[in-house]
Coordinates of C-alpha atoms and ligand atoms in Angstrom, one line a residue:
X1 CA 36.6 -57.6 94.1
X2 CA 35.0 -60.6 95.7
X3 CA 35.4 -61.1 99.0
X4 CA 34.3 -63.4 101.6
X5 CA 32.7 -62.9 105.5
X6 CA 33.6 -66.0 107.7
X7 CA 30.6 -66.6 110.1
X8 CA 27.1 -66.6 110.4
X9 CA 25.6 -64.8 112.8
X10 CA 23.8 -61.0 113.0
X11 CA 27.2 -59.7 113.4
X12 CA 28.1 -61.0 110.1
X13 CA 25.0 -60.1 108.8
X14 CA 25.8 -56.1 110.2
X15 CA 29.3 -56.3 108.7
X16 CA 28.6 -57.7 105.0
X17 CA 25.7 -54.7 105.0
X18 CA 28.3 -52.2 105.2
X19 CA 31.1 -53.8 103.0
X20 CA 28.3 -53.8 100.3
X21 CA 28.6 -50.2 100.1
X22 CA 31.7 -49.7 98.9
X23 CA 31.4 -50.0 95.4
X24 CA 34.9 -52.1 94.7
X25 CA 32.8 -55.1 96.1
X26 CA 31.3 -57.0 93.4
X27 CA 30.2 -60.3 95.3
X28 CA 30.3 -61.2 98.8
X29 CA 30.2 -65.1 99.8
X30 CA 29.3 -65.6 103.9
X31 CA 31.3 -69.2 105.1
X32 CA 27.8 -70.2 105.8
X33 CA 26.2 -67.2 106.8
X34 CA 22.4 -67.9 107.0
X35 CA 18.8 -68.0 105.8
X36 CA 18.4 -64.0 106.1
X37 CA 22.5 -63.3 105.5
X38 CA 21.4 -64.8 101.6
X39 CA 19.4 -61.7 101.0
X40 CA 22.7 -59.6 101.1
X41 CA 25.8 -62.5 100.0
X42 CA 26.2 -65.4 98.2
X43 CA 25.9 -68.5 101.3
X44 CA 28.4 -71.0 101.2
X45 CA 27.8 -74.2 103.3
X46 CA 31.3 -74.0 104.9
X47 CA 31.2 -74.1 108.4
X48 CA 33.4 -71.2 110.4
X49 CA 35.8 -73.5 112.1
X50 CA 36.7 -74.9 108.6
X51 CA 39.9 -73.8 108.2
X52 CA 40.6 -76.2 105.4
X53 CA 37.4 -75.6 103.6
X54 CA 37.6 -72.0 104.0
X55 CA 40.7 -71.7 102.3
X56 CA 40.4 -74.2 99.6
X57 CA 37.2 -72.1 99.2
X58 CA 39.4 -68.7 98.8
X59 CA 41.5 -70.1 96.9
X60 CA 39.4 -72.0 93.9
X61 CA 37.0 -69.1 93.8
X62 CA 39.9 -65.9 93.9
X63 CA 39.0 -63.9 96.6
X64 CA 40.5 -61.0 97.3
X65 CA 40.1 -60.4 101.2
X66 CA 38.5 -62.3 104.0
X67 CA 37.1 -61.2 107.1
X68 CA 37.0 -63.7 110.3
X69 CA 34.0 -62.2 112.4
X70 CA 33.8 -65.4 115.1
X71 CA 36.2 -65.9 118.1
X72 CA 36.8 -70.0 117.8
X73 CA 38.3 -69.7 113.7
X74 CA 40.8 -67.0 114.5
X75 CA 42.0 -68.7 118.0
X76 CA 42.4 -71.4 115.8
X77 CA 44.4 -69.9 113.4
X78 CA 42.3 -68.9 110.1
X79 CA 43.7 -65.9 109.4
X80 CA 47.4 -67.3 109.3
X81 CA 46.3 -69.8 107.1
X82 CA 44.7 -68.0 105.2
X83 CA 47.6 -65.1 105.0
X84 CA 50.0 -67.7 104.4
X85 CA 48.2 -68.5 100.6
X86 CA 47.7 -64.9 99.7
X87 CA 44.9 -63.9 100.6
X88 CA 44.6 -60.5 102.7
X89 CA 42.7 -61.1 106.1
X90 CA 40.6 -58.9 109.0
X91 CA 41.3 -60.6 112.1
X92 CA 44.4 -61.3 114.2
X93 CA 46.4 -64.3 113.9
X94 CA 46.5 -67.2 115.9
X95 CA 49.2 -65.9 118.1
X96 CA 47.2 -62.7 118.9
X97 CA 43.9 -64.3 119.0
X98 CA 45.0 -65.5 122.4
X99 CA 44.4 -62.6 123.8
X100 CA 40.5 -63.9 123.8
X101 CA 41.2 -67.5 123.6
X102 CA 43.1 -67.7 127.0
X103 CA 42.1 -65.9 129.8
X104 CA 45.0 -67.4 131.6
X105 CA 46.8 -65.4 129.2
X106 CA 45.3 -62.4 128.9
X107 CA 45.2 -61.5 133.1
X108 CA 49.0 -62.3 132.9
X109 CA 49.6 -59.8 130.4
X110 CA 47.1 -57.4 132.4
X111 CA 49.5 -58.1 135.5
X112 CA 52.9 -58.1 133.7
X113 CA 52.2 -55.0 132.1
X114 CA 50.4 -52.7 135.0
X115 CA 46.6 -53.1 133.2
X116 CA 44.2 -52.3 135.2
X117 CA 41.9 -55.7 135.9
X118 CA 40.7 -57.4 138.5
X119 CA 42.9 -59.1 140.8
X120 CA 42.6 -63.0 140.7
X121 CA 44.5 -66.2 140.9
X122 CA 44.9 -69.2 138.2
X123 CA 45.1 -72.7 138.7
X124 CA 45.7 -75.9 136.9
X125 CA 44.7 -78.4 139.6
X126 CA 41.2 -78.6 141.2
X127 CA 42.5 -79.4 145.0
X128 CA 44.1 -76.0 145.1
X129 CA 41.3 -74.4 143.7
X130 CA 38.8 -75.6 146.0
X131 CA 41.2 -75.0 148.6
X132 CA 41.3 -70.9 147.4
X133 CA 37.7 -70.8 147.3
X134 CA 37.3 -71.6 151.3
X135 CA 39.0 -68.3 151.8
X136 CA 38.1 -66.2 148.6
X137 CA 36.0 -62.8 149.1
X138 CA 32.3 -63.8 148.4
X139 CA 30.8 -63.3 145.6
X140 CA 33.6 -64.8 144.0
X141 CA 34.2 -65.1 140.0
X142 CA 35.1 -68.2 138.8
X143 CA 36.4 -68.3 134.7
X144 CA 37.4 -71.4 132.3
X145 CA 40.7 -70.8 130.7
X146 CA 39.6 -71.2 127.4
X147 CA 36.5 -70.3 125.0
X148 CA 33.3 -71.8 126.5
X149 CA 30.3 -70.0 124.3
X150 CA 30.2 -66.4 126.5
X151 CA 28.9 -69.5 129.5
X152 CA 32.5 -69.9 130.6
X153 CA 32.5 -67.3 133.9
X154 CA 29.9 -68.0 136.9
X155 CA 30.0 -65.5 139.3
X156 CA 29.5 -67.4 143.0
X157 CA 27.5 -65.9 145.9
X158 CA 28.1 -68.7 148.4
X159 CA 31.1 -71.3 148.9
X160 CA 28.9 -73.8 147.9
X161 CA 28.4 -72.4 144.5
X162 CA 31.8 -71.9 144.2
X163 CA 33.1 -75.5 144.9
X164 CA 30.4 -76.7 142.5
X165 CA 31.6 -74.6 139.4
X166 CA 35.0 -75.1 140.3
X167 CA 33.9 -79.2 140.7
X168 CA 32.0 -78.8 137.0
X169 CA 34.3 -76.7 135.1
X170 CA 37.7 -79.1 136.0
X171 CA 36.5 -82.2 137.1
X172 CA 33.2 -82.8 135.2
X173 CA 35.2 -80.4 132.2
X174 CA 32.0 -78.7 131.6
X175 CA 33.3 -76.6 129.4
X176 CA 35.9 -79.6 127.8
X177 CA 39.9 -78.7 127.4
X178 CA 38.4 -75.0 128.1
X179 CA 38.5 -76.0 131.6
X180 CA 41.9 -77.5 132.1
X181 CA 43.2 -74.4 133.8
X182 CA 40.6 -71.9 135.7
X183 CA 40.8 -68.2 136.9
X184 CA 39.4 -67.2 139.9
X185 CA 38.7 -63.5 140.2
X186 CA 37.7 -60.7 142.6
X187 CA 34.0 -59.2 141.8
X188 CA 33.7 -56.0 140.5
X189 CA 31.2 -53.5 140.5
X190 CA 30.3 -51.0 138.3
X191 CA 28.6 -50.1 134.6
X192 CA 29.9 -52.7 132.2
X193 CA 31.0 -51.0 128.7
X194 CA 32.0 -52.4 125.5
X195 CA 34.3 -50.3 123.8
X196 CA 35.5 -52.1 119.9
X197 CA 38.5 -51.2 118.3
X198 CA 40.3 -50.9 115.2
X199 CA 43.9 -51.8 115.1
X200 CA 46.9 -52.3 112.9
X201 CA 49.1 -52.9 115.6
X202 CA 50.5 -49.2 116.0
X203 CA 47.1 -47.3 116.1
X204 CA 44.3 -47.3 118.0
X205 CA 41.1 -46.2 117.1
X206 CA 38.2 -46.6 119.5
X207 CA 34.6 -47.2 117.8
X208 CA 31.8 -45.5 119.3
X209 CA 31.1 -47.1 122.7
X210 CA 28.2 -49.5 123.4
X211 CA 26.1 -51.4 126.3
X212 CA 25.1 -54.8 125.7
X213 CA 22.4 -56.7 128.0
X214 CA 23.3 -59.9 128.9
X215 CA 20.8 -61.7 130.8
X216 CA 17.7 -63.0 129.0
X217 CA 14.8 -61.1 131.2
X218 CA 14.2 -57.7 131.7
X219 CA 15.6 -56.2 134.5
X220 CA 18.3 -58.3 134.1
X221 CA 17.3 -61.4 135.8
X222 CA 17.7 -64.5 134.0
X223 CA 20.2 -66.4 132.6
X224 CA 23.5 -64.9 131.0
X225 CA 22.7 -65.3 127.1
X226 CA 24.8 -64.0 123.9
X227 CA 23.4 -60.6 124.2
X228 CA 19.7 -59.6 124.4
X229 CA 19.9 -56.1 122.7
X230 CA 22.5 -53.5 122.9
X231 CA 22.6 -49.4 122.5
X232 CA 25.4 -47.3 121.6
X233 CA 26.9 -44.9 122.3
X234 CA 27.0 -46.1 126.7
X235 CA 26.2 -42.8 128.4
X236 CA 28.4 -44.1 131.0
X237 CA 31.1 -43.6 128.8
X238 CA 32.7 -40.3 129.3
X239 CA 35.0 -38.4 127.2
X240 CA 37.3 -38.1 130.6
X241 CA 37.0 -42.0 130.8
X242 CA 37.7 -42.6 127.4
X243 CA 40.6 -40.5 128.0
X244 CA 41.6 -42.6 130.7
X245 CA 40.8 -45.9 128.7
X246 CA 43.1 -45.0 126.4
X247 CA 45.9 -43.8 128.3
X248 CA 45.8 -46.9 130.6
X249 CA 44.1 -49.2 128.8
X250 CA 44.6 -49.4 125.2
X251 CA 47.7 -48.4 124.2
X252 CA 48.9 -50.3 126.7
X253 CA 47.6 -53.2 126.0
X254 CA 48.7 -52.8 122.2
X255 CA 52.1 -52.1 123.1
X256 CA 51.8 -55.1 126.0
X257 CA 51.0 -57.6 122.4
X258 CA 53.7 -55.9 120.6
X259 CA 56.5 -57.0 123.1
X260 CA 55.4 -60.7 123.8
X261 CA 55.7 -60.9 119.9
X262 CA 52.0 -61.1 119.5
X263 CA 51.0 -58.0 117.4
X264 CA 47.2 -57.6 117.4
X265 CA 45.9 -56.9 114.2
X266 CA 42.0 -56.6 113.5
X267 CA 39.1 -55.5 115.8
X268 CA 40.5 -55.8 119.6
X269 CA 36.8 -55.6 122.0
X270 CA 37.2 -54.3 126.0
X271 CA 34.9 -55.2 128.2
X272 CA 35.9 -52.9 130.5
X273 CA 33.6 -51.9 134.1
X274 CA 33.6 -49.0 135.4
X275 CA 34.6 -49.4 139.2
X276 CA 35.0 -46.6 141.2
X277 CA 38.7 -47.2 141.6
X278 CA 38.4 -46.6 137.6
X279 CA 37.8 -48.4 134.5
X280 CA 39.3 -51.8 134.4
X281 CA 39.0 -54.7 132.0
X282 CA 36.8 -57.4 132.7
X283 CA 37.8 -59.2 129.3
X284 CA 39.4 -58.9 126.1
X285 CA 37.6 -60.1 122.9
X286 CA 39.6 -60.5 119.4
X287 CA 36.6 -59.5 117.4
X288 CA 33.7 -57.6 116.7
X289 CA 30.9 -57.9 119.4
X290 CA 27.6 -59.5 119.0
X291 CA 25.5 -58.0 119.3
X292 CA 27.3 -54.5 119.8
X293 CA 28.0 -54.8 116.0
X294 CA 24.6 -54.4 115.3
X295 CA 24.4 -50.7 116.8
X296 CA 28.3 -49.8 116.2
X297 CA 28.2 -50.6 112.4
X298 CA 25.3 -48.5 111.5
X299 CA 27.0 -45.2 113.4
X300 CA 29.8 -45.7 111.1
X301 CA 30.2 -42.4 108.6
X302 CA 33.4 -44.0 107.3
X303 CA 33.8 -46.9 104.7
X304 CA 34.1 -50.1 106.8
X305 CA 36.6 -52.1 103.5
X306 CA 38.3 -49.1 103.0
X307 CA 38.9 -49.3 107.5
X308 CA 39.9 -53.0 107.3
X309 CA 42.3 -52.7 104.8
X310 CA 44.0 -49.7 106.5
X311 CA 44.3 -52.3 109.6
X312 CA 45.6 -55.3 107.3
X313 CA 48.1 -53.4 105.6
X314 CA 49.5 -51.5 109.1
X315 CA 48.2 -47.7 108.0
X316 CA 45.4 -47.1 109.9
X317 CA 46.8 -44.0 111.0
X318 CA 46.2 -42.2 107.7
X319 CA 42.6 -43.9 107.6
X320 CA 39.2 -41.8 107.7
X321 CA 37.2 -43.5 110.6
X322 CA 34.4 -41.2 111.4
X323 CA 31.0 -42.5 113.8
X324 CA 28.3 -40.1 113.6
X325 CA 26.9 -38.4 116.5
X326 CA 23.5 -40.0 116.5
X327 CA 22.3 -43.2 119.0
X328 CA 21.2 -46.6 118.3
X329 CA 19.8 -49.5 119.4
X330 CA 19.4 -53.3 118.4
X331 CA 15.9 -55.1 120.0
X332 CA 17.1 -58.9 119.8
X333 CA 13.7 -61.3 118.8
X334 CA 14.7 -65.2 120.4
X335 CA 13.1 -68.3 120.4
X336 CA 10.7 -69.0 123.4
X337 CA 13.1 -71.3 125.6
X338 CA 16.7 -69.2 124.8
X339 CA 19.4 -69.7 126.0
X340 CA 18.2 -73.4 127.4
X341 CA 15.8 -75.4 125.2
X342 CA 14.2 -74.2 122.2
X343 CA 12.0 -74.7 119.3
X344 CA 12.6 -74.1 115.5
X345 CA 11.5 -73.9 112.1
X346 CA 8.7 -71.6 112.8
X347 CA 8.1 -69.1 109.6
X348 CA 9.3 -65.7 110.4
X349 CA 7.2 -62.7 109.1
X350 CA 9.3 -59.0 108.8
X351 CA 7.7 -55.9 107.1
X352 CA 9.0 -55.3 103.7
X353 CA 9.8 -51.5 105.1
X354 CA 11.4 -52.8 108.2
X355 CA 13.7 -55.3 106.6
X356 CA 16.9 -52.9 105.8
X357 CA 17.1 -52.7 109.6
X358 CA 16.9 -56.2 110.6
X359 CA 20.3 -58.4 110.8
X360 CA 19.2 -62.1 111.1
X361 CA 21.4 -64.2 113.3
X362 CA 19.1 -67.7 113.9
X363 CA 17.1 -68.5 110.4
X364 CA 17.3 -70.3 107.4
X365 CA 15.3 -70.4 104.7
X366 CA 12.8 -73.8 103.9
X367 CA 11.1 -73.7 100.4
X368 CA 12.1 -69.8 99.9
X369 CA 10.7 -68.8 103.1
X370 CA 13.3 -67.5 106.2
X371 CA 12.0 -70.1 109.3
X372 CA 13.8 -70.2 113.1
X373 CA 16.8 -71.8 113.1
X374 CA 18.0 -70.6 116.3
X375 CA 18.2 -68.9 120.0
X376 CA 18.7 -65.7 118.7
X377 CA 17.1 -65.4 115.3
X378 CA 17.7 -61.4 114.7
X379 CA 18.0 -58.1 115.6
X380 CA 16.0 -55.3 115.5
X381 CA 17.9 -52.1 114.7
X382 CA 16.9 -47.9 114.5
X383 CA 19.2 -45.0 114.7
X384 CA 17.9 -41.5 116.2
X385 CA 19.0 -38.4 117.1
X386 CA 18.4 -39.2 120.7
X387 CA 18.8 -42.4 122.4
X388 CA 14.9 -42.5 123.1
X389 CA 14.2 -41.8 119.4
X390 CA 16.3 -44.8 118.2
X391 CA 14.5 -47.4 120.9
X392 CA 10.9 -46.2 120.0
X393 CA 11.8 -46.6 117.1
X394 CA 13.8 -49.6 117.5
X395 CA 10.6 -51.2 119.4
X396 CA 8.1 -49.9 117.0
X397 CA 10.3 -52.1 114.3
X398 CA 9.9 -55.4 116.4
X399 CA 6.0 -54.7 116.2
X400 CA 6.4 -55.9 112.2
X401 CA 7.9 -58.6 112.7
X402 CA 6.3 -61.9 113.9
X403 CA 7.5 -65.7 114.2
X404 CA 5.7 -68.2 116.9
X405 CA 7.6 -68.5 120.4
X406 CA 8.9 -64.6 119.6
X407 CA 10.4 -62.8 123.1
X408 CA 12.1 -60.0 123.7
X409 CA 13.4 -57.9 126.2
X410 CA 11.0 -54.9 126.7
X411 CA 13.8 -52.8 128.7
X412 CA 16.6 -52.8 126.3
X413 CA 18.7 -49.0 126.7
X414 CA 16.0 -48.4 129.9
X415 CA 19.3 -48.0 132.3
X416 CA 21.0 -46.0 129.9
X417 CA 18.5 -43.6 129.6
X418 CA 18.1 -43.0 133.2
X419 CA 21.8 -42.5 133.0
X420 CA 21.4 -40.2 130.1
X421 CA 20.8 -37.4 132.4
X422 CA 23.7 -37.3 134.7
X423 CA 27.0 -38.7 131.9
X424 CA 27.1 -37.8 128.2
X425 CA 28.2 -40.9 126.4
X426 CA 32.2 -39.2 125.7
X427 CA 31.0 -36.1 124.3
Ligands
LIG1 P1 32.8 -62.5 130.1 O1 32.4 -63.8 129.5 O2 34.2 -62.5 130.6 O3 32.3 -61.3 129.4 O4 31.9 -62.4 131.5 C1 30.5 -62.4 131.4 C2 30.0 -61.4 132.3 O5 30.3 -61.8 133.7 C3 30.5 -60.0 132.2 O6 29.9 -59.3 131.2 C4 30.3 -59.4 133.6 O7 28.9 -59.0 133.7 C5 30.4 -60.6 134.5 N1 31.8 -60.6 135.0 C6 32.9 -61.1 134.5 N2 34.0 -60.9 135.3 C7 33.5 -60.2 136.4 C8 34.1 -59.7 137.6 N3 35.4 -59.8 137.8 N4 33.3 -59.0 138.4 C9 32.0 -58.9 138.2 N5 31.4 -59.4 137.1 C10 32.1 -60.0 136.2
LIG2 N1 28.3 -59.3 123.3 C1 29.5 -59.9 123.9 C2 30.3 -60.6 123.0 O1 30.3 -60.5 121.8 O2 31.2 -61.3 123.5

């Protein structure tokens, strides 16, 4: 069968690596995947918000199934369009993707259906939001509405940083039409975990659990980026919290989509923190992580087609979705400058024994040779039988691979080994 991979990113890049074993897939083609994605599918220069071209492209070339891996195509409605010629699709439709693609949304289903989240307050007008912010709890956490790049949420210590995001998100529309409406949140405190999901609607099966690290400097200072490196399973992660995720998280907030009408089909991400009132959810995602993907994926024991089209055609309950016991960890390599200013085109070296474990995210490839092509450019990836086998090993990966204006974050899976010794990661 020939299937395609919407996206371009290392996420993409960890997902068409496991299609490719099943052996039913003849050809993959990535809508436009990128310079190191060509190694493992057949790049199309389609960009991912191209509904049109995407299914013209589906169409004309007989594809069989489609998978949607980035947030802004399925908010927009690729999968239904996509459905609605033929052509069987991972990812939620349009109506479900709003689960990610309105926050407004997504805390009023929270509140309408008793999930546990943060308590908070939308508004639509800027007066009355600057007005809220005079008496809000500090540090307060201030959200645009809509999609905004993972930069959408600023969390303000002082008044004055609050009136100015609230000022540059709806007046100066930072963020554009993301910003018409805002969500101002109580801060919470706890370990953050990402817990992905499959779902077909009925069933829900949890993927092992993972920690991402936002901020672009080791010991988390620095700016918020996409995701600086990630381990999995999150020690934090309990088998008693899972429990509890699941009983008041997850099916919930399946059945929650089921009654508005809005049946989620595809991978449904938590972001959930661990507060010590409990776990609540800090935001929904409708899609795979990135770059949790990148240490999720390669824990997988079960066939990742063979799981999608369980979820697509609403039997995932009789589906064989088995994640090995073992740890991993994903080193990502940037661009000196990331996540403000940047360089590119620099020629990236990786060692021939290396390269099965890297997923690129930021490079394309100028006269046959893979050159930076963006702030993240790829990540580094091990698997171990202990967490600290899978970062040495992880690390010791990132030593064979060179590219000018390289950095990294030296720490990545450093908390969650110091946490390794009191949790068990929901074993
Ligand atoms: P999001 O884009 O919703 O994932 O938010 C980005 C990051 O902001 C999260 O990963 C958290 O670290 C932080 N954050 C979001 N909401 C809150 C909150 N209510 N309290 C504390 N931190 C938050
Ligand atoms: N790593 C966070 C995200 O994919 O949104």
């Amino acid at each position: 069968m020939k299937i395609m991979v919407v996206g371009g990113g290392g996420r993409e890049h960890a997902i068409i690596r496991k299609l490719k074993e099943n052996p039913e897939v003849e050809t993959i083609y990535a809508l436009p995947g990128n310079g190191g994605i060509a190694a493992d599918a057949i790049c199309v220069p389609i960009g991912a918000r191209d509904i049109g071209g995407a299914v013209e492209f589906a169409v004309a070339n007989g594809i069989g199934y489609a998978v949607v891996a980035p947030d802004d195509p399925l908010v927009l409605g690729m999968c239904d369009a996509l459905t609605e010629k033929g052509i069987p699709c991972f990812g939620p439709d349009k109506r479900a993707a709003i689960i990610e693609g309105s926050k407004a949304f997504s805390k009023e289903l929270m509140k309408k259906y008793g999930i546990p989240t943060a308590a908070y307050e939308i508004f639509d007008d800027s007066a009355a939001a600057l007005d809220y912010v005079e008496k809000a709890p500090l540090p307060t956490v201030i959200k645009a509405d809509g999609l905004a790049l993972g930069k959408g949420v600023i969390i303000a210590a002082t008044r004055e940083e609050a009136r100015a995001a609230v000022r540059s998100i709806m007046d100066d529309r930072r963020f554009g039409a993301s910003g018409e409406k805002i969500v101002i949140e109580e801060f919470l405190e706890g370990p953050e975990v990402s817990v992905l999901s499959f779902t077909d609607g009925k069933t829900v099966v949890p993927m092992v659990s993972s920690m991402d690290h936002k901020r672009a400097l080791d010991g988390d200072n620095g700016l918020n980026t996409g995701g600086m490196g990630t381990v999995a399973p999150n020690p934090y992660y309990t088998k008693e919290i899972a429990d509890r995720c699941m009983n008041e998280i997850f099916l919930p907030t399946v059945r929650a989509m089921n009654a508005e009408g809005r049946t989620f089909r595809g991978c449904l991400y938590f972001g959930l923190m661990l507060t010590a009132g409990g776990p609540k959810v800090i935001e929904y995602n409708c899609r795979f992580g990135d770059p949790e993907t990148q240490v999720v994926l390669p824990l997988l024991e079960s066939d990742l087609f063979d799981v999608m089209r369980s979820v697509t055609e609403g039997r995932l309950s009789d589906a064989d979705v088995r994640f090995s016991d073992r740890h991993a960890a994903c080193v990502i390599m940037a661009s000196k400058g990331y996540p403000e200013e940047y360089e590119k085109g620099y020629g990236i070296t990786i060692g021939d024994d290396v390269k099965e474990h890297v997923y690129v995210a930021g490079a394309s490839l100028k006269d046959g040779r893979l050159v930076t092509s963006g702030g993240r450019v790829l990540g580094v990836t091990a698997t171990g039988d202990s967490l600290k086998e899978a970062l040495d090993t992880a690390y010791s990966r990132v030593e064979k691979i060179s590219f000018e204006g390289a950095f990294w974050r030296k720490d990545i899976g450093k908390r969650a080994l110091e946490a390794g010794g009191i949790v068990n990661g929901g074993k």
